[in-house]
mmCIF file of C-alpha atoms and ligand atoms in Angstrom:
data_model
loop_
_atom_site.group_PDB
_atom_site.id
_atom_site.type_symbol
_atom_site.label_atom_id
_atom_site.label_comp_id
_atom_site.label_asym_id
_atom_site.label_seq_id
_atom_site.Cartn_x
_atom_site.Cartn_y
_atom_site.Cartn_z
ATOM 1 C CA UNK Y 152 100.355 -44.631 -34.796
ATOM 2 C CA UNK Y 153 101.825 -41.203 -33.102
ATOM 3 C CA UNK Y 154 104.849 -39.349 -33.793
ATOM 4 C CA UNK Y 155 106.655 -38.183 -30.936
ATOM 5 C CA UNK Y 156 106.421 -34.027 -30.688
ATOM 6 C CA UNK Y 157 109.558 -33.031 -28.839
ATOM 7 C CA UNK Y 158 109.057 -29.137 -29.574
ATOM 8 C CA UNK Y 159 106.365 -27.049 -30.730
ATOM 9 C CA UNK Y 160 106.588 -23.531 -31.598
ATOM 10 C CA UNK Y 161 102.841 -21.387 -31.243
ATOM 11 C CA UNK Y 162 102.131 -18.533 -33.408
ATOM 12 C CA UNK Y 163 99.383 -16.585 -32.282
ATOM 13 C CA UNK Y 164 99.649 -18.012 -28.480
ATOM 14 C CA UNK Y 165 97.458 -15.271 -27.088
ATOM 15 C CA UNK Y 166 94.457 -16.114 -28.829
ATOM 16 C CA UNK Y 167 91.207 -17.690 -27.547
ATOM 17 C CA UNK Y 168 92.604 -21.357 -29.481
ATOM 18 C CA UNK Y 169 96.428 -20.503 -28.890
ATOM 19 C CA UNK Y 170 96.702 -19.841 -25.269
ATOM 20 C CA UNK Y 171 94.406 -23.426 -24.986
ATOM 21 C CA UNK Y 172 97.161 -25.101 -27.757
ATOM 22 C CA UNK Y 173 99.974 -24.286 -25.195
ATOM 23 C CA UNK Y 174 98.453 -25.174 -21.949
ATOM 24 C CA UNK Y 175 98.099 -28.799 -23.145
ATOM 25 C CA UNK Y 176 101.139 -28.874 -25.096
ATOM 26 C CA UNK Y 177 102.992 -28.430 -21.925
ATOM 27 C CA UNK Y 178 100.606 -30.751 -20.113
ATOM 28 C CA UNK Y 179 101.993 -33.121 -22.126
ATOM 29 C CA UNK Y 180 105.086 -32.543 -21.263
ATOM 30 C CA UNK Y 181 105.790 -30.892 -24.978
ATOM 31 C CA UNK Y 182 108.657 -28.293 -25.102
ATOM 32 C CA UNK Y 183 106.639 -24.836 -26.175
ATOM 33 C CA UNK Y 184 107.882 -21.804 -27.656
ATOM 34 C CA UNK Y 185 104.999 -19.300 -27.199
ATOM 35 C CA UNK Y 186 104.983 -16.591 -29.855
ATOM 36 C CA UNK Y 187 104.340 -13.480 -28.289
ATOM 37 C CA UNK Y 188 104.240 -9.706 -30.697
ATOM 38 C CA UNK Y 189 105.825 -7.083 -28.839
ATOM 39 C CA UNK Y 190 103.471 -4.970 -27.177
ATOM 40 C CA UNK Y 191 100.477 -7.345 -27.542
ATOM 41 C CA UNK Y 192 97.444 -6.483 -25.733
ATOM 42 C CA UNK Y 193 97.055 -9.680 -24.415
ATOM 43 C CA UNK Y 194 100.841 -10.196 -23.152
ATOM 44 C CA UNK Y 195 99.703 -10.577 -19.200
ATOM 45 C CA UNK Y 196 99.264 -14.066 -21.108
ATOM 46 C CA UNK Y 197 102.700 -14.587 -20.959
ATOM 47 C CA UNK Y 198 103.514 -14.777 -17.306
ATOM 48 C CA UNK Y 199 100.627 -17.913 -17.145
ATOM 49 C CA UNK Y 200 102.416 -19.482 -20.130
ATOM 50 C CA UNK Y 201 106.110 -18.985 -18.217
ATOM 51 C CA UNK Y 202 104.083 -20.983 -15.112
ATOM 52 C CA UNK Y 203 102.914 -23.633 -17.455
ATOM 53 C CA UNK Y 204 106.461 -24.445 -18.308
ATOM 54 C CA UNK Y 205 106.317 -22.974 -21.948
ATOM 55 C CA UNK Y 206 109.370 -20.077 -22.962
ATOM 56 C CA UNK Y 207 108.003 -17.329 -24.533
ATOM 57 C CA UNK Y 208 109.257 -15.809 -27.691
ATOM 58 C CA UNK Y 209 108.645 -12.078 -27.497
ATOM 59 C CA UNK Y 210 109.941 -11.503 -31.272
ATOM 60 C CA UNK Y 211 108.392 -8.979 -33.776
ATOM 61 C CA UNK Y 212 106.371 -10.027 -36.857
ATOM 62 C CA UNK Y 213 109.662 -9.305 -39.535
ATOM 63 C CA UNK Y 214 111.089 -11.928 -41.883
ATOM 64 C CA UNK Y 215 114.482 -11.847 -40.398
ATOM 65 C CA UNK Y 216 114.059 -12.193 -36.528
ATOM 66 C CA UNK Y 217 110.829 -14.479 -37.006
ATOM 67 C CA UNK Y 218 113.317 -16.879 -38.909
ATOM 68 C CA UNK Y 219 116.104 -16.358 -36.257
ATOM 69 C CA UNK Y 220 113.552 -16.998 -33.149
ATOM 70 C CA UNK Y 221 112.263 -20.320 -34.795
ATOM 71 C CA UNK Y 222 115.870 -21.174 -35.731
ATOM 72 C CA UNK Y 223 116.594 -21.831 -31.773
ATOM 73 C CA UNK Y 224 113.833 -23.102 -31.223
ATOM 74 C CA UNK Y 225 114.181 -25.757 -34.010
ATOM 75 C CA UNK Y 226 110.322 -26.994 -33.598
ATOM 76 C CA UNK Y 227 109.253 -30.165 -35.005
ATOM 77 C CA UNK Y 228 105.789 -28.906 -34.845
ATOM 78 C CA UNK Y 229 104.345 -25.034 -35.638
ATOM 79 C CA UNK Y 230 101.189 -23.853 -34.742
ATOM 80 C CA UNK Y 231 99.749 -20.679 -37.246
ATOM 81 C CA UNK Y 232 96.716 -19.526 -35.097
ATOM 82 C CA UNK Y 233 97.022 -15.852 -35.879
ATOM 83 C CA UNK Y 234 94.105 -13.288 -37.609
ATOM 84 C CA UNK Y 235 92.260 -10.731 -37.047
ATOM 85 C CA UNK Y 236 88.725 -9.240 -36.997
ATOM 86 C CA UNK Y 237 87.679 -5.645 -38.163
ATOM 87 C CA UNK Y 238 87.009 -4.540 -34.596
ATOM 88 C CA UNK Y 239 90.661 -5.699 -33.486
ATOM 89 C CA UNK Y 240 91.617 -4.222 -36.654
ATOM 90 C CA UNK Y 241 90.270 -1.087 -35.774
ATOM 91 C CA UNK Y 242 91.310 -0.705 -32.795
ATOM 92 C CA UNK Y 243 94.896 -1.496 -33.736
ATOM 93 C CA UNK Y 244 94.057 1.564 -36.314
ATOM 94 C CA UNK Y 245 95.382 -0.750 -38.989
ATOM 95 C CA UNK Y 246 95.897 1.592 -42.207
ATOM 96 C CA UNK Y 247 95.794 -1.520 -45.157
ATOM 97 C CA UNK Y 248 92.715 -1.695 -47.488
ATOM 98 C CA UNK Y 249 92.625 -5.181 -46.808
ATOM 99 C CA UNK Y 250 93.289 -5.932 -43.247
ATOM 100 C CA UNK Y 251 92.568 -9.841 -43.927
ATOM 101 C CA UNK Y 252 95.341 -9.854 -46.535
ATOM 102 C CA UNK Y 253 97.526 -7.769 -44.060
ATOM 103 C CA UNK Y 254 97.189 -10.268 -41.073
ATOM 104 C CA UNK Y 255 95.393 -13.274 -41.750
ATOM 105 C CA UNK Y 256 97.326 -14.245 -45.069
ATOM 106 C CA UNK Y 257 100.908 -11.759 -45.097
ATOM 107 C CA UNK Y 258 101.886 -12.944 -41.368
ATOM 108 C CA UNK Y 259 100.859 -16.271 -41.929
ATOM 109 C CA UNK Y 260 103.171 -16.331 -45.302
ATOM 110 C CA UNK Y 261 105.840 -14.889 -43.042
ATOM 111 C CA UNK Y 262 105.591 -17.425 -40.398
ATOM 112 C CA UNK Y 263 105.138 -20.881 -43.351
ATOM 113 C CA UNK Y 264 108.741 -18.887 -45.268
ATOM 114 C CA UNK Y 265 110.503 -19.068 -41.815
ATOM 115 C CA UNK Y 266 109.531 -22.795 -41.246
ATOM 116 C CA UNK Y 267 110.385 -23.608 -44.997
ATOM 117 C CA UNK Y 268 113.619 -21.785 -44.585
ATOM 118 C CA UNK Y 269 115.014 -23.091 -40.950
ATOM 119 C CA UNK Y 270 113.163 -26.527 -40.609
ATOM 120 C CA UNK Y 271 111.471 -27.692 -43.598
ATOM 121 C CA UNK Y 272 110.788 -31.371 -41.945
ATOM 122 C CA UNK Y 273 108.107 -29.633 -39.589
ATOM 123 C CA UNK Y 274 104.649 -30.291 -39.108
ATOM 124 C CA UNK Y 275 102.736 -26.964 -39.982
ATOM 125 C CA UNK Y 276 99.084 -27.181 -38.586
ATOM 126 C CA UNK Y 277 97.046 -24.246 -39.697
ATOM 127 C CA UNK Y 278 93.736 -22.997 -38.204
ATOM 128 C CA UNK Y 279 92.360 -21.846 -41.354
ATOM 129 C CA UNK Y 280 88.310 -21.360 -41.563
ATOM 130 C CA UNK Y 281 84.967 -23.351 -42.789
ATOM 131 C CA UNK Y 282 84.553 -21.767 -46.493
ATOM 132 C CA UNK Y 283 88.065 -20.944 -46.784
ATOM 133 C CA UNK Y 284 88.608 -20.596 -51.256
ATOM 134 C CA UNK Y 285 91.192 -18.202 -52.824
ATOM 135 C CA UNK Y 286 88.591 -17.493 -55.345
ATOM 136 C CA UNK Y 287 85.655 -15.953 -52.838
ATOM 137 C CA UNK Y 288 84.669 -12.396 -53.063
ATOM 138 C CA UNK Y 289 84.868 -12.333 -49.310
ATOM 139 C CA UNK Y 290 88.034 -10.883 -48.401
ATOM 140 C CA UNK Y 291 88.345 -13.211 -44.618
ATOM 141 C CA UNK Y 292 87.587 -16.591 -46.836
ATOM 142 C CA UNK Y 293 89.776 -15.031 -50.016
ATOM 143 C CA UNK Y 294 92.662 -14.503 -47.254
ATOM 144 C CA UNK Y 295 92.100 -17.943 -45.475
ATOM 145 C CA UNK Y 296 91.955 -19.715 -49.447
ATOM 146 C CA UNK Y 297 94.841 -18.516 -49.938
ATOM 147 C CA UNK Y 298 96.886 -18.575 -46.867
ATOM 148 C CA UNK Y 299 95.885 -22.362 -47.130
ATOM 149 C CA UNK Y 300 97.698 -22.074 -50.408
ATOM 150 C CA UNK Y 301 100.670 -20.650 -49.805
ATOM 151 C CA UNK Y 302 100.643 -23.511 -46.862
ATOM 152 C CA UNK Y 303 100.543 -26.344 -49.349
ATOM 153 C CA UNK Y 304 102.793 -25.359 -52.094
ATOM 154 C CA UNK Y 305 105.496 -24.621 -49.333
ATOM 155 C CA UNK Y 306 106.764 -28.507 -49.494
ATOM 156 C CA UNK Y 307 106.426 -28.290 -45.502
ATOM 157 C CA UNK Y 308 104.105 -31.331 -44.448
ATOM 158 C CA UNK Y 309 100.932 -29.641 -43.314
ATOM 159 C CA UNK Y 310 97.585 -29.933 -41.748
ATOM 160 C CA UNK Y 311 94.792 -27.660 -42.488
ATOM 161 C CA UNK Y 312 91.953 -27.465 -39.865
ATOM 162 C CA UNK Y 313 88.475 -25.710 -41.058
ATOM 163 C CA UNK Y 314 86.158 -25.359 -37.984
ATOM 164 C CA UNK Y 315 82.822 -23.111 -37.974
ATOM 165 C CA UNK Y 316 82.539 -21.238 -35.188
ATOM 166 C CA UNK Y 317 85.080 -21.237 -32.346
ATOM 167 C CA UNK Y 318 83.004 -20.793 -29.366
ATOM 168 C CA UNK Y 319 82.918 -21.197 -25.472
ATOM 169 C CA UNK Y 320 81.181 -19.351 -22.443
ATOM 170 C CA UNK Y 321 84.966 -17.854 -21.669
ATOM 171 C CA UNK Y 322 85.079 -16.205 -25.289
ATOM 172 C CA UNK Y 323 86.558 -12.997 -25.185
ATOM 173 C CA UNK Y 324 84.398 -9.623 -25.678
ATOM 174 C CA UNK Y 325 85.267 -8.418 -29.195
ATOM 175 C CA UNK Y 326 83.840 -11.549 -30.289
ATOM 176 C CA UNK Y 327 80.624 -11.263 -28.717
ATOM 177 C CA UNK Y 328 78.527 -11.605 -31.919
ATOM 178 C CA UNK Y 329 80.275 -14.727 -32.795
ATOM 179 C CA UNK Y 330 79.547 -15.986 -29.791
ATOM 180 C CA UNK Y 331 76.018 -15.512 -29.648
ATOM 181 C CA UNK Y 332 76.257 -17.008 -33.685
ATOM 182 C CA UNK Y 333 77.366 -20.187 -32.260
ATOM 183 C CA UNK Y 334 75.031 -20.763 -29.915
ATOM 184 C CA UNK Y 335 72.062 -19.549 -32.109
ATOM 185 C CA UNK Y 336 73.530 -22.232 -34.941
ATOM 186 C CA UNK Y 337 74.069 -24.829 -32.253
ATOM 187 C CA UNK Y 338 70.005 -24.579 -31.125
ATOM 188 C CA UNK Y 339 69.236 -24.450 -35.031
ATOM 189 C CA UNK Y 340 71.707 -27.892 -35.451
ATOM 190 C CA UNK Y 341 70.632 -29.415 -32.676
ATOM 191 C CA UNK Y 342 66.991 -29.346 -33.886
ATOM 192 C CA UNK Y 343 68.438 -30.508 -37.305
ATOM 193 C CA UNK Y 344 70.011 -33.379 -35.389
ATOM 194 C CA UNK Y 345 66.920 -34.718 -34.389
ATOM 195 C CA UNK Y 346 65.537 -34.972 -37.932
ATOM 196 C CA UNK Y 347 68.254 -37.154 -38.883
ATOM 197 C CA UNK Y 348 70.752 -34.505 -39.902
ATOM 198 C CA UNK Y 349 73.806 -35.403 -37.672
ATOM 199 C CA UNK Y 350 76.349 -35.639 -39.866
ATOM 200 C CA UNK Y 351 75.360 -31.677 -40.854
ATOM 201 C CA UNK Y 352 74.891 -30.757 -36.921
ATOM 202 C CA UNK Y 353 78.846 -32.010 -36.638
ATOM 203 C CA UNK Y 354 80.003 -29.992 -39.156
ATOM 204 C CA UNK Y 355 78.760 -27.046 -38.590
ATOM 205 C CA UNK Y 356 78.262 -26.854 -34.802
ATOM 206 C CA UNK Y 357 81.039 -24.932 -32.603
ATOM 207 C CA UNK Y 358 83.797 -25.984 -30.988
ATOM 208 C CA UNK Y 359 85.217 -24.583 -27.833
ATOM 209 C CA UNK Y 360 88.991 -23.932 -27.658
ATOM 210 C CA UNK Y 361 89.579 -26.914 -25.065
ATOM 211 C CA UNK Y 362 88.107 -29.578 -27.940
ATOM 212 C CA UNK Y 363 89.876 -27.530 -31.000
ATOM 213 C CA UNK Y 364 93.303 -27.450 -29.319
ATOM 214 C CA UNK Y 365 93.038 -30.964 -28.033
ATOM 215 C CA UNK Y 366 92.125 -32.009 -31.911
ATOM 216 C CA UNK Y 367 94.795 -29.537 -33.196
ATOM 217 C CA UNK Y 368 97.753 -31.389 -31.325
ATOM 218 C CA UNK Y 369 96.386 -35.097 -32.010
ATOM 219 C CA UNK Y 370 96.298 -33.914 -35.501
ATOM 220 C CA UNK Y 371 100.218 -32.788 -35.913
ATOM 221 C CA UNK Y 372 101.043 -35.842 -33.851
ATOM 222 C CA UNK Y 373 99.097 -38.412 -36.346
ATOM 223 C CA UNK Y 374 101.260 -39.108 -39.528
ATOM 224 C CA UNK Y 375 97.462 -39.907 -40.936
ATOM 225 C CA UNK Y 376 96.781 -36.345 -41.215
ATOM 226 C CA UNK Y 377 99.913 -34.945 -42.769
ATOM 227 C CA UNK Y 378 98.272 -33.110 -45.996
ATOM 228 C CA UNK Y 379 95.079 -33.338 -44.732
ATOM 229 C CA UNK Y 380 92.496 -30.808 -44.473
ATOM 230 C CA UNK Y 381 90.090 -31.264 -41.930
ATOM 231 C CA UNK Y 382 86.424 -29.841 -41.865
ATOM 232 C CA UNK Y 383 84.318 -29.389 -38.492
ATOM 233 C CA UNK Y 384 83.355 -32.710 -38.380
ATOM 234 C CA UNK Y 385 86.727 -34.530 -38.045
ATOM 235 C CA UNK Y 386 87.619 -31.906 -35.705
ATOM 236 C CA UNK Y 387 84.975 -32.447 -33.466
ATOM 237 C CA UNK Y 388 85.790 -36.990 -34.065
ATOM 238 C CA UNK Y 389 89.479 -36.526 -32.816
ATOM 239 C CA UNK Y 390 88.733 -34.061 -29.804
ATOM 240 C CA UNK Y 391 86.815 -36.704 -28.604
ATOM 241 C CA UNK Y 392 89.627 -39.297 -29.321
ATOM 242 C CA UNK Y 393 87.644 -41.171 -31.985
ATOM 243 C CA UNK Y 394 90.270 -40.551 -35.098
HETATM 244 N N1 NAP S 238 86.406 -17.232 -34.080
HETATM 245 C C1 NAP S 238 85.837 -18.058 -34.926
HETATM 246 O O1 NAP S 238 84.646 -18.381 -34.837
HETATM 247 C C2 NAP S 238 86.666 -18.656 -36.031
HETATM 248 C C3 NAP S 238 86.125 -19.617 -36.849
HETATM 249 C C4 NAP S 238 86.915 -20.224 -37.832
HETATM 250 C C5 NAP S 238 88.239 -19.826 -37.981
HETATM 251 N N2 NAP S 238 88.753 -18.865 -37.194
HETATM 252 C C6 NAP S 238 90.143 -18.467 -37.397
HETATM 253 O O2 NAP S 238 90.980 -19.008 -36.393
HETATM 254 C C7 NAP S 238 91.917 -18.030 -35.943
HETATM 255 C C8 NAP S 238 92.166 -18.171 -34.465
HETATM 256 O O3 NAP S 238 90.947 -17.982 -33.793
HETATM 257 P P1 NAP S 238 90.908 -17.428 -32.315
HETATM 258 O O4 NAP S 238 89.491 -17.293 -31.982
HETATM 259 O O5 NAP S 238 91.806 -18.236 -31.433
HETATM 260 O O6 NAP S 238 91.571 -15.963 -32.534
HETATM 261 P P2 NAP S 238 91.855 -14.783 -31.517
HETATM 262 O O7 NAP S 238 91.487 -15.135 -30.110
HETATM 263 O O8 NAP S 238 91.224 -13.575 -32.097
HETATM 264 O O9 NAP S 238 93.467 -14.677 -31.571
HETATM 265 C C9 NAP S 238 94.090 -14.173 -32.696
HETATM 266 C C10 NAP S 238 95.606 -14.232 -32.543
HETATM 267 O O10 NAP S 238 96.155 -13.524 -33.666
HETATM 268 C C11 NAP S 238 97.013 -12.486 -33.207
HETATM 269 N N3 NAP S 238 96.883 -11.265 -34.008
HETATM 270 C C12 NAP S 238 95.750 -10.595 -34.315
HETATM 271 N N4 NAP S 238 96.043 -9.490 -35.031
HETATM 272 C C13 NAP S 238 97.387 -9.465 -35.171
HETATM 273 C C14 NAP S 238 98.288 -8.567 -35.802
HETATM 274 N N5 NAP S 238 97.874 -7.458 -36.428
HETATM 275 N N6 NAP S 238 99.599 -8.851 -35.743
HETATM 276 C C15 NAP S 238 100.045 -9.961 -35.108
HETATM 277 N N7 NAP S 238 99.233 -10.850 -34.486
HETATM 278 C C16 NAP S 238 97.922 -10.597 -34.508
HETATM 279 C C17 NAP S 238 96.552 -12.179 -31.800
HETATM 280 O O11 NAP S 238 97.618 -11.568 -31.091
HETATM 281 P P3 NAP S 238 97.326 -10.466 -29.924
HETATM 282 O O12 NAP S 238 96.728 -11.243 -28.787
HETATM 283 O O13 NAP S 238 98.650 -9.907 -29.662
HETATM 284 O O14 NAP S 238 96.340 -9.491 -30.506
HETATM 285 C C18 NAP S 238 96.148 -13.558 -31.278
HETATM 286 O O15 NAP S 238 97.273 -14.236 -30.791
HETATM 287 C C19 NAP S 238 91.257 -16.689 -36.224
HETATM 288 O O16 NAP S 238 92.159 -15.737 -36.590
HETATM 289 C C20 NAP S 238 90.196 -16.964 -37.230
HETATM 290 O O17 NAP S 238 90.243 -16.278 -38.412
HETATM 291 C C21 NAP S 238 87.996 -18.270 -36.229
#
C-alpha cells in the first residue's frame, strides 16, 4: 500500500542526496519546500530547484523561524539530510569542539522540535549513517546515534535510513576520499560477492544519490516503514522497487 505525499519539506536540499530528493519529489508531481541556509555555498542550487517546480525556503537555522517556515508549509513529509564533514567544517571556520554535535545532531534536533511542534502527524525520514550508536567513541557515529534518538523519542512517525557510502561519479570534490572509499569497497564486495557473500556485498556497497533518494521517498510513502530503520541492504531492495 502507499500513502499519498501531498507536501514534502527538504532539509539539507543542497546536498549531494538532497538536491536528488527534490528533483524526483517534484517529478512526481510532490509539492516541495526546499530548505535553503542563508548564504549557502551551494545556493546557485536554488534557481534549478525554482525550475523543477519546488519553492525554496531561504530561512536561517534558529528555533523560531525554522518552526514558522515549516508552519506554511504544513508538510506531510520532512526530509533531515543535513551534516557536515571536517573539511566543510573547516572551511566554514566552525569554532565548536565538536562540530558533529554542532551540525549533524543540534540542527537536526532543531529541525525534529519544529516538526513535533507544528505537525506532529508527519513522516520524518532521516539519513542517518551505517554504525550510527549514541554510545561510540567516534564523535560522527556518537552524533548520528543520537540524532537517531532524539528522532524516535519525538512521538513523530519516523524512518531511519543507514547507508555506507553515498557515492556516484558526479560526487562533489570535498568528498573525494569518500569517493574513491566506495569504489575501493565496491571492487573488495564485489569479489566477496562471488564467494557467496551477497547479502554482505548489499549492505555495505554504495549507493549513488539517484538510488538513495528514489529509496528515501518510497520509504516515507510506505506505511510499512514507519519506525523502521533501514540498513544498506533494504535501501539498495526498494531503489530498485523490490520492497
Ligand atoms: N557521504 C557518505 O558517504 C555518507 C554515508 C552515510 C551517511 N551520510 C550522511 O548523510 C548526510 C547527507 O549526505 P550527503 O552526501 O548528501 O551530504 P552533503 O552533500 O555533504 O550535504 C550536506 C547538507 O548539509 C548542509 N550543511 C552542512 N553543514 C551545515 C551547517 N553548518 N549548517 C547548515 N547546513 C549545513 C549542507 O548545506 P550547504 O550546501 O549550504 O553547505 C547540505 O545541504 C551526510 O551529512 C552524512 O553524514 C553520508
Amino acid at each position: 500500500m502507499t500513502r499519498h505525499m501531498r507536501t514534502a519539506f527538504v532539509a539539507g536540499a543542497t546536498g549531494y542526496t538532497g538536491r536528488e530528493v527534490v528533483r524526483q519529489l517534484r517529478q512526481q508531481g510532490v509539492r516541495t519546500i526546499a530548505h535553503v541556509r542563508p548564504g549557502s555555498r551551494a545556493s546557485g542550487w536554488a534557481d534549478a530547484f525554482r525550475r523543477w517546480g519546488a519553492e525554496v525556503a531561504e530561512v536561517a537555522w534558529e528555533p523560531e523561524a525554522l518552526r514558522g517556515a515549516i508552519e506554511v508549509a504544513r508538510p506531510d513529509a520532512v526530509f533531515s539530510l543535513i551534516g557536515t564533514t571536517r573539511a566543510r567544517a573547516k572551511r566554514e571556520a566552525l569554532q565548536e569542539a565538536d562540530i558533529y554535535d554542532a551540525v549533524d545532531y543540534r540542527l537536526h534536533a532543531m529541525l525534529v522540535d519544529a516538526v513535533s511542534a507544528t505537525c506532529p502527524g508527519a513522516r520524518l525520514v532521516y539519513l542517518s549513517s551505517m554504525g550510527a550508536d549514541a554510545s561510540s567513541r567516534n564523535p560522527y557515529l556518537a552524533a548520528r546515534g543520537r540524532a537517531e534518538r532524539k528522532l524516535v523519542e519525538s512521538g513523530l512517525p519516523w524512518t531511519i535510513a543507514r547507508p555506507s557510502f553515498i557515492s556516484g561519479p558526479d560526487r562533489d570534490r570535498p568528498r573525494r576520499m569518500e569517493r574513491v572509499s566506495a569504489v575501493v569497497a565496491d571492487r573488495l564486495l564485489g569479489v566477496a560477492g562471488i564467494f557467496g557473500a551477497a547479502g554482505l556485498r548489499e549492505r555495505y556497497r554504495s549507493i549513488d544519490n539517484v538510488a538513495l533518494a528514489s529509496a528515501l521517498i518510497a520509504a516515507a510513502l510506505n506505511p510499512a516503514f514507519a519506525g523502521e530503520t533501514l540498513p544498506g541492504e533494504a535501501l539498495q531492495r526498494l531503489a530498485a522497487g523490490q520492497a
